[in-house]
Tab-separated table of C-alpha atoms in Angstrom:
chain	number	residue	atom	x	y	z
A	52	MET	CA	141.580	78.030	95.111
A	53	ALA	CA	141.291	75.061	92.667
A	54	ASN	CA	137.542	75.007	93.469
A	55	LYS	CA	137.210	78.399	92.888
A	56	ARG	CA	138.648	78.753	89.904
A	57	LEU	CA	136.456	75.805	88.604
A	58	LEU	CA	133.505	77.695	90.119
A	59	ASP	CA	134.456	80.736	88.147
A	60	GLU	CA	134.716	78.566	84.377
A	61	LEU	CA	131.807	76.969	84.929
A	62	ALA	CA	129.703	80.006	86.056
A	63	HIS	CA	130.959	81.772	82.850
A	64	ALA	CA	130.001	78.930	80.831
A	65	HIS	CA	126.687	77.581	81.665
A	66	TYR	CA	124.956	80.562	84.441
A	67	ASP	CA	123.186	82.344	81.887
A	68	ARG	CA	121.595	79.161	80.117
A	69	LEU	CA	120.910	77.446	83.831
A	70	MET	CA	119.307	80.617	85.065
A	71	ARG	CA	117.126	80.687	81.961
A	72	ALA	CA	116.277	76.929	82.597
A	73	ALA	CA	115.741	77.679	86.386
A	74	LEU	CA	113.499	80.616	85.821
A	75	PHE	CA	111.484	79.372	83.583
A	76	MET	CA	110.531	76.209	86.045
A	77	CYS	CA	109.964	78.002	89.002
A	78	ASN	CA	108.860	81.576	88.166
A	79	ASP	CA	110.934	82.893	91.409
A	80	PRO	CA	114.205	84.853	90.598
A	81	GLU	CA	115.730	84.565	94.164
A	82	ALA	CA	115.150	81.041	93.914
A	83	ALA	CA	116.099	80.341	90.863
A	84	GLU	CA	119.319	82.137	91.887
A	85	ASP	CA	119.639	79.962	94.626
A	86	LEU	CA	118.915	76.932	92.626
A	87	VAL	CA	121.570	77.658	90.295
A	88	GLN	CA	124.066	78.105	93.552
A	89	GLU	CA	123.496	75.159	94.841
A	90	THR	CA	123.742	73.311	91.355
A	91	PHE	CA	127.366	74.933	90.765
A	92	LEU	CA	128.359	73.370	94.237
A	93	ALA	CA	127.079	70.305	94.012
A	94	ALA	CA	128.576	69.716	90.993
A	95	ILE	CA	132.195	70.768	92.508
A	96	THR	CA	131.845	68.457	95.082
A	97	SER	CA	130.688	65.328	92.837
A	98	LEU	CA	132.584	66.382	89.808
A	99	GLU	CA	134.431	62.982	89.774
A	100	SER	CA	130.799	61.137	89.220
A	101	PHE	CA	130.712	62.703	85.798
A	102	GLU	CA	131.399	60.355	83.742
A	103	GLY	CA	131.102	62.318	80.468
A	104	ARG	CA	128.738	59.634	78.837
A	105	SER	CA	126.700	63.312	78.449
A	106	SER	CA	127.997	66.842	77.699
A	107	PHE	CA	128.601	68.790	80.761
A	108	TYR	CA	125.442	70.688	80.599
A	109	THR	CA	123.474	67.939	80.472
A	110	TRP	CA	124.788	66.757	83.925
A	111	LEU	CA	124.281	70.167	84.869
A	112	TYR	CA	121.091	70.157	84.232
A	113	GLY	CA	120.432	67.139	85.628
A	114	ILE	CA	121.560	68.133	88.594
A	115	LEU	CA	119.720	71.472	88.536
A	116	LEU	CA	116.481	69.621	88.141
A	117	ASN	CA	117.028	67.504	91.387
A	118	LYS	CA	117.775	70.819	93.037
A	119	PHE	CA	114.525	71.589	91.355
A	120	ARG	CA	112.435	69.076	92.671
A	121	ALA	CA	113.660	69.447	96.140
A	122	TRP	CA	112.594	73.087	95.974
A	123	LEU	CA	109.036	71.901	94.753
A	124	ARG	CA	108.759	69.581	97.779
A	125	ARG	CA	109.843	71.915	100.164
A	126	LYS	CA	107.315	74.268	98.975
A	127	GLY	CA	104.690	71.737	98.954
A	128	LYS	CA	104.166	72.228	95.403
A	129	LEU	CA	104.660	68.857	94.015
A	130	VAL	CA	102.266	67.208	92.126
A	131	ALA	CA	101.914	63.641	91.570
A	132	LEU	CA	101.872	63.164	87.951
A	133	ASP	CA	99.120	60.470	88.302
A	134	GLU	CA	96.525	62.868	90.219
A	135	MET	CA	97.460	65.027	87.305
A	136	VAL	CA	96.402	62.618	84.503
A	137	SER	CA	93.271	60.614	86.395
A	138	GLY	CA	92.218	63.234	88.549
A	139	THR	CA	89.284	66.191	87.686
A	140	GLU	CA	91.785	68.640	86.264
A	141	GLU	CA	91.941	66.681	83.285
A	142	VAL	CA	91.482	68.647	80.111
A	143	ASN	CA	88.333	67.920	78.400
A	144	LEU	CA	89.834	67.431	74.658
A	145	ALA	CA	86.031	67.230	73.043
A	146	GLU	CA	85.181	70.310	74.811
A	147	LEU	CA	88.339	72.096	73.817
A	148	LEU	CA	87.921	70.997	70.035
A	149	THR	CA	83.877	71.907	69.775
A	150	ASP	CA	83.557	74.800	71.373
A	151	HIS	CA	85.003	78.119	69.155
A	152	ARG	CA	82.925	81.470	70.337
A	153	PRO	CA	84.333	84.427	69.327
A	154	GLY	CA	87.599	85.665	70.717
A	155	ALA	CA	90.532	84.014	69.335
A	156	PRO	CA	93.832	83.756	71.019
A	157	GLU	CA	95.208	85.671	68.734
A	158	GLU	CA	93.767	88.854	70.137
A	159	VAL	CA	95.432	88.159	73.856
A	160	THR	CA	98.127	90.350	74.440
A	161	GLN	CA	101.571	88.707	74.559
A	162	ARG	CA	101.748	89.743	78.563
A	163	GLU	CA	98.280	87.940	79.308
A	164	THR	CA	99.404	84.888	77.862
A	165	ALA	CA	102.745	84.646	79.237
A	166	GLN	CA	101.325	85.091	82.040
A	167	LEU	CA	98.193	82.140	81.047
A	168	VAL	CA	101.019	80.058	79.926
A	169	ARG	CA	103.045	80.525	83.343
A	170	GLU	CA	100.083	79.771	85.091
A	171	ALA	CA	99.369	76.325	82.967
A	172	LEU	CA	103.558	75.567	83.664
A	173	ASP	CA	103.131	76.172	88.046
A	174	GLU	CA	100.564	73.267	87.762
A	175	LEU	CA	103.087	70.663	85.867
A	176	PRO	CA	105.085	68.459	87.824
A	177	ALA	CA	108.925	68.922	87.447
A	178	HIS	CA	109.224	65.911	84.932
A	179	HIS	CA	107.212	67.867	82.168
A	180	ARG	CA	108.319	71.360	82.820
A	181	SER	CA	111.971	70.047	82.172
A	182	VAL	CA	111.224	68.521	79.168
A	183	LEU	CA	109.508	71.947	78.184
A	184	VAL	CA	113.055	73.743	79.025
A	185	LEU	CA	114.714	71.553	76.674
A	186	ARG	CA	112.233	71.584	73.887
A	187	TYR	CA	111.346	74.847	74.023
A	188	ILE	CA	114.037	77.168	75.703
A	189	GLU	CA	116.990	74.801	74.431
A	190	ARG	CA	115.311	73.865	71.340
A	191	MET	CA	116.187	70.095	71.530
A	192	SER	CA	114.591	67.892	69.319
A	193	TYR	CA	112.608	65.115	70.843
A	194	GLN	CA	115.407	62.690	70.372
A	195	GLU	CA	117.951	64.888	72.224
A	196	VAL	CA	115.622	66.232	74.907
A	197	ALA	CA	114.879	62.013	75.422
A	198	ASP	CA	118.745	61.942	75.635
A	199	THR	CA	119.156	64.439	77.865
A	200	LEU	CA	116.719	63.549	80.610
A	201	GLY	CA	117.182	59.403	79.725
A	202	CYS	CA	113.680	58.709	79.218
A	203	SER	CA	112.019	56.719	76.006
A	204	LEU	CA	111.308	58.809	73.128
A	205	GLY	CA	107.544	58.263	74.284
A	206	THR	CA	107.508	59.752	77.666
A	207	VAL	CA	108.838	62.970	76.111
A	208	LYS	CA	106.156	63.256	73.249
A	209	SER	CA	103.003	61.928	76.306
A	210	ARG	CA	104.582	64.793	78.289
A	211	ILE	CA	104.825	67.448	75.696
A	212	HIS	CA	101.669	66.629	74.439
A	213	TYR	CA	99.914	66.740	77.633
A	214	ALA	CA	101.934	70.266	78.700
A	215	LEU	CA	100.431	72.079	75.630
A	216	GLN	CA	97.040	70.662	76.169
A	217	ARG	CA	97.074	72.141	79.140
A	218	ILE	CA	98.385	74.919	78.113
A	219	ALA	CA	95.852	75.444	75.380
A	220	GLY	CA	93.000	74.782	77.933
A	221	LYS	CA	93.991	77.367	80.368
A	222	ILE	CA	94.397	79.763	77.117
A	223	ARG	CA	90.911	78.530	76.204
A	224	ARG	CA	89.037	78.569	79.453
A	225	HIS	CA	90.403	81.922	80.356
A	226	TRP	CA	88.991	83.450	77.362
A	227	GLY	CA	85.225	81.969	77.827
A	228	MET	CA	85.555	79.984	74.858
A	229	ILE	CA	84.414	76.968	76.753
A	230	ALA	CA	82.125	76.533	79.810
A	231	PRO	CA	84.342	76.075	82.992
B	95	MET	CA	96.808	55.261	60.066
B	96	GLU	CA	94.142	54.683	62.610
B	97	CYS	CA	92.992	57.731	64.574
B	98	ASP	CA	93.765	57.131	67.955
B	99	ALA	CA	97.227	55.824	66.823
B	100	ALA	CA	97.894	59.379	64.887
B	101	ARG	CA	96.155	61.481	67.637
B	102	GLU	CA	99.062	60.455	69.982
B	103	ARG	CA	101.265	61.015	67.509
B	104	LEU	CA	100.077	64.337	66.220
B	105	VAL	CA	103.421	65.994	68.532
B	106	ASP	CA	105.748	64.451	66.037
B	107	LEU	CA	104.170	67.163	63.303
B	108	LEU	CA	105.651	69.834	65.839
B	109	ASP	CA	108.832	68.434	65.616
B	110	GLU	CA	110.665	69.763	62.478
B	111	LYS	CA	113.654	67.186	63.147
B	112	GLY	CA	111.361	64.166	63.821
B	113	ASP	CA	110.593	61.108	60.862
B	114	PRO	CA	109.891	62.308	57.743
B	115	GLU	CA	108.015	58.829	56.884
B	116	LEU	CA	105.974	59.350	60.107
B	117	ARG	CA	105.433	63.349	59.317
B	118	ARG	CA	104.267	62.338	56.145
B	119	VAL	CA	101.562	59.652	57.195
B	120	LEU	CA	100.589	61.644	60.148
B	121	GLU	CA	99.824	64.714	57.435
B	122	GLU	CA	97.631	62.194	55.234
B	123	HIS	CA	96.099	61.648	58.039
B	124	VAL	CA	95.233	64.994	59.258
B	125	ALA	CA	94.413	65.841	55.980
B	126	GLY	CA	91.611	63.831	55.894
B	127	CYS	CA	90.023	63.912	59.903
B	128	PRO	CA	88.896	67.130	61.098
B	129	THR	CA	89.261	65.843	64.830
B	130	CYS	CA	92.753	65.029	64.975
B	131	ARG	CA	93.038	68.668	62.206
B	132	ALA	CA	91.405	70.153	65.098
B	133	GLU	CA	93.758	68.868	67.775
B	134	LEU	CA	96.998	69.171	65.880
B	135	GLN	CA	95.861	73.226	65.867
B	136	LEU	CA	94.895	73.135	69.473
B	137	LEU	CA	98.332	72.058	69.965
B	138	LYS	CA	100.441	74.439	67.302
B	139	GLN	CA	98.703	77.068	69.374
B	140	ALA	CA	99.594	75.921	72.609
B	141	GLN	CA	103.431	75.644	71.210
B	142	ALA	CA	102.643	79.201	69.699
B	143	ALA	CA	101.941	80.425	72.974
B	144	LEU	CA	104.314	79.032	75.105
B	145	LEU	CA	107.268	80.112	72.010
B	146	GLY	CA	105.838	83.730	72.085
B	147	SER	CA	105.933	83.724	76.096
B	148	VAL	CA	109.637	82.334	76.793
B	149	GLU	CA	111.433	85.808	76.466
B	150	GLU	CA	108.802	87.099	79.414
B	151	LEU	CA	109.188	84.155	81.314
B	152	ALA	CA	113.061	83.380	80.993
B	153	PRO	CA	114.578	86.398	79.251
B	154	ALA	CA	117.574	85.342	77.171
B	155	ARG	CA	120.349	87.899	78.870
B	156	THR	CA	123.299	88.123	80.927
B	157	TYR	CA	122.524	87.001	84.518
B	158	LEU	CA	126.064	86.271	85.775
B	159	SER	CA	126.940	89.930	87.272
B	160	PRO	CA	130.378	90.304	89.424
B	161	ALA	CA	127.770	90.533	92.539
B	162	ARG	CA	126.431	87.056	91.498
B	163	LEU	CA	129.789	85.370	91.007
B	164	ARG	CA	131.043	87.244	94.510
B	165	ARG	CA	127.698	85.564	96.316
B	166	LEU	CA	129.090	82.241	94.355
B	167	HIS	CA	132.464	82.101	95.851
B	168	ARG	CA	131.152	83.172	99.469
B	169	ALA	CA	128.880	80.446	99.005
B	170	LEU	CA	131.826	78.079	97.974
B	171	ALA	CA	133.857	79.317	100.956
B	172	ILE	CA	131.877	78.519	103.442
B	173	ARG	CA	131.057	75.215	101.589
B	174	SER	CA	134.735	74.329	101.519
B	175	TYR	CA	135.508	74.919	104.631
B	176	PRO	CA	137.815	72.199	106.502
B	177	PHE	CA	135.970	71.889	109.591
B	178	PRO	CA	132.914	69.904	108.043
B	179	SER	CA	131.178	71.173	111.417
B	180	PHE	CA	132.164	74.957	111.338
B	181	ARG	CA	129.123	76.324	113.067
B	182	VAL	CA	129.098	73.261	115.738
B	183	LEU	CA	132.320	74.058	116.954
B	184	VAL	CA	131.411	78.016	116.816
B	185	ALA	CA	128.965	77.190	118.836
B	186	SER	CA	130.666	75.147	121.375
B	187	ALA	CA	133.227	77.627	121.571
B	188	SER	CA	131.016	80.264	122.628
B	189	ILE	CA	129.050	78.388	124.952
B	190	ALA	CA	132.474	77.819	126.338
B	191	ALA	CA	133.454	81.293	126.767
B	192	ILE	CA	130.425	82.303	128.066
B	193	LEU	CA	130.767	79.974	130.900
B	194	VAL	CA	134.196	80.962	131.572
B	195	ALA	CA	132.962	84.545	131.330
B	196	GLY	CA	130.126	83.999	133.937
B	197	PHE	CA	132.068	82.436	136.093
B	198	PHE	CA	134.702	84.773	136.085
B	199	ILE	CA	131.957	87.475	136.704
B	200	TYR	CA	130.862	85.522	139.411
B	201	GLN	CA	134.144	85.797	141.136
B	202	SER	CA	134.482	89.359	140.804
B	203	ALA	CA	130.802	90.395	142.071
B	204	ALA	CA	131.506	87.945	144.929
B	205	ALA	CA	134.593	89.163	145.779
B	206	LEU	CA	132.740	92.745	145.098
B	207	LEU	CA	129.622	91.910	147.195
B	208	LYS	CA	131.524	90.574	150.247
B	209	PRO	CA	131.493	92.959	153.054
B	210	SER	CA	134.525	94.660	154.434
B	211	VAL	CA	135.888	93.115	157.848
B	212	PRO	CA	135.707	96.002	160.524
B	213	PRO	CA	139.204	95.877	161.749
B	214	ARG	CA	140.249	94.688	165.049
B	215	GLN	CA	140.241	98.043	167.386
B	216	GLY	CA	142.431	98.012	170.639
B	217	SER	CA	143.711	95.111	172.388
B	218	PRO	CA	143.365	91.474	172.128
B	219	PRO	CA	141.048	89.855	174.845
B	220	LEU	CA	143.242	88.905	178.038
B	221	PHE	CA	144.145	85.775	178.317
B	222	GLY	CA	145.989	83.514	181.217
B	223	GLN	CA	144.833	81.691	184.279
B	224	ALA	CA	144.737	79.205	182.181
B	225	GLY	CA	145.139	75.613	185.148
B	226	SER	CA	143.335	73.462	186.916
B	227	GLU	CA	140.819	75.747	188.338
B	228	THR	CA	139.209	75.642	184.646
B	229	GLY	CA	140.045	72.145	184.215
B	230	PHE	CA	140.797	73.459	180.529
B	231	GLN	CA	144.171	73.961	178.941
B	232	PRO	CA	143.963	77.300	177.191
B	233	VAL	CA	144.626	77.119	173.095
B	234	HIS	CA	144.695	79.060	170.069
B	235	ILE	CA	141.767	81.230	169.421
B	236	GLY	CA	140.743	82.822	166.819
B	237	LEU	CA	138.472	85.656	165.573
B	238	ALA	CA	136.130	86.041	163.368
B	239	SER	CA	133.561	88.563	162.223
B	240	SER	CA	130.241	87.547	160.982
B	241	PRO	CA	128.571	90.075	158.690
B	242	GLN	CA	125.223	88.293	159.889
B	243	GLN	CA	125.352	89.655	163.479
B	244	ASP	CA	126.224	93.091	162.661
B	245	GLY	CA	129.540	93.498	164.033
B	246	LEU	CA	129.162	91.165	166.960
B	247	HIS	CA	132.671	88.855	166.845
B	248	ILE	CA	132.533	85.538	167.369
B	249	VAL	CA	134.953	83.627	168.959
B	250	VAL	CA	136.189	80.433	167.478
B	251	GLY	CA	138.057	78.299	169.129
B	252	TYR	CA	139.341	74.853	170.509
B	253	ALA	CA	139.657	74.079	174.127
B	254	GLN	CA	141.906	71.088	175.703
B	255	PRO	CA	140.727	69.875	179.223
B	256	VAL	CA	143.731	70.011	181.523
B	257	ASP	CA	142.987	66.489	182.889
B	258	GLY	CA	141.630	65.321	179.816
B	259	PRO	CA	143.888	63.098	177.440
B	260	ARG	CA	145.581	64.720	174.754
B	261	GLY	CA	143.312	65.648	171.725
B	262	ALA	CA	140.330	65.831	173.700
B	263	TRP	CA	139.904	69.226	171.913
B	264	SER	CA	136.993	70.855	172.027
B	265	GLN	CA	134.233	71.225	169.083
B	266	ARG	CA	134.471	74.274	167.240
B	267	GLN	CA	132.089	76.809	168.881
B	268	ASP	CA	130.036	79.198	167.242
B	269	ALA	CA	129.211	82.549	169.589
B	270	THR	CA	130.066	83.840	172.385
B	271	GLN	CA	128.294	85.810	174.902
B	272	GLN	CA	130.160	89.147	176.221
B	273	GLY	CA	133.096	87.833	178.364
B	274	ARG	CA	132.558	83.874	177.781
B	275	LEU	CA	133.466	81.347	175.345
B	276	LEU	CA	130.620	78.512	174.851
B	277	LEU	CA	132.253	75.883	173.957
B	278	THR	CA	130.488	72.546	172.584
B	279	SER	CA	132.906	70.164	173.424
B	280	SER	CA	132.314	67.118	175.215
B	281	PRO	CA	132.825	68.310	178.566
B	282	GLY	CA	130.176	71.225	177.552
B	283	VAL	CA	131.536	73.395	179.823
B	284	ASP	CA	131.108	77.062	179.779
B	285	VAL	CA	135.347	78.752	179.202
B	286	PRO	CA	135.790	82.050	180.843
B	287	VAL	CA	137.751	84.498	178.570
B	288	GLU	CA	140.624	84.711	180.565
B	289	ASN	CA	141.067	81.136	180.120
B	290	VAL	CA	141.795	81.248	176.574
B	291	LEU	CA	144.804	81.985	174.759
B	292	TYR	CA	144.608	83.934	172.424
B	293	ASP	CA	146.943	83.326	169.622
B	294	SER	CA	147.499	86.139	166.859
B	295	GLU	CA	149.363	84.468	165.066
B	296	GLN	CA	146.329	81.918	164.350
B	297	ALA	CA	143.111	84.617	165.387
B	298	GLY	CA	142.352	85.883	161.837
B	299	TYR	CA	138.929	86.226	159.846
B	300	TRP	CA	137.407	83.079	159.294
B	301	TRP	CA	134.474	84.020	157.267
């Protein structure tokens, strides 16, 4: 009974934020709902491990992130960061910067842009997606993102830089601004 | 600031809450560096695309419907069940129930399929004549009906030689011919039915 009341309180306070983050990360409404549910249940069973060093939402978000990584592994979608950075998929920035044929992104409809962003996100490792959630959904500063995830400020900047490069590359390639 | 160092920090220009001094230095560099300026433009475009897509990718709305809350409660109830191995217990109990039910069904079916024993008709066979002529002391005998032998009554009994030591009983025998009881006792002799005492108390259907 106590757990049920606790669950109600947690859900009413954090469900929408967590659901939004989960949706952004996994792009699957049913999976997002499952991830949020698992997050709450895990939070209730391990509530004593919350030490109050971060905000409660930050703690919950950490659980959600772990659940998301596990979900990615189950789906076989986990992309090793090393492969992303050093592999053949690396963004060729020089090409992106020098080829400026007509067809500006401004003309891209919002829906198409969102689809391209979605595709870029789906190719990103979990850590990068989690940074983007905190930065662009939660609107945290870089330092707040670093504090929330427990990583360095430089790591946060690096991940954002890389993620934005991937998104830009996806959009420009789609609109034929650079050779494939 | 060197170009490489500046390019690594261009994202600081996307964070309004960043270090103001760093922003000033970076802006100075970007103003005089076409490459960094182009890359900054690229990052800004990507950021604008991302920000413009957030509502489409993860709309800000109320997700916690009553149905979702009920689903959470159900999940919690299952997770909070006092027996951690609840599913194992249920599976074990189910298997045990199936086995017990199967045993009783088998017993019932066996009872139903057991052929009804034909009622004995007429009087018991004649007995008597026990004594030295046959060398056997008549003893009790049972009658049984074998479903495999289609109505032939099989006599099961024991006989004891008259002069033999006590306890030298014949072995159980398994078939009769008309009027004679075949004993497989150690003497190995036939005993006329007349010399066998029919003991109605002992007789019965032994199958």
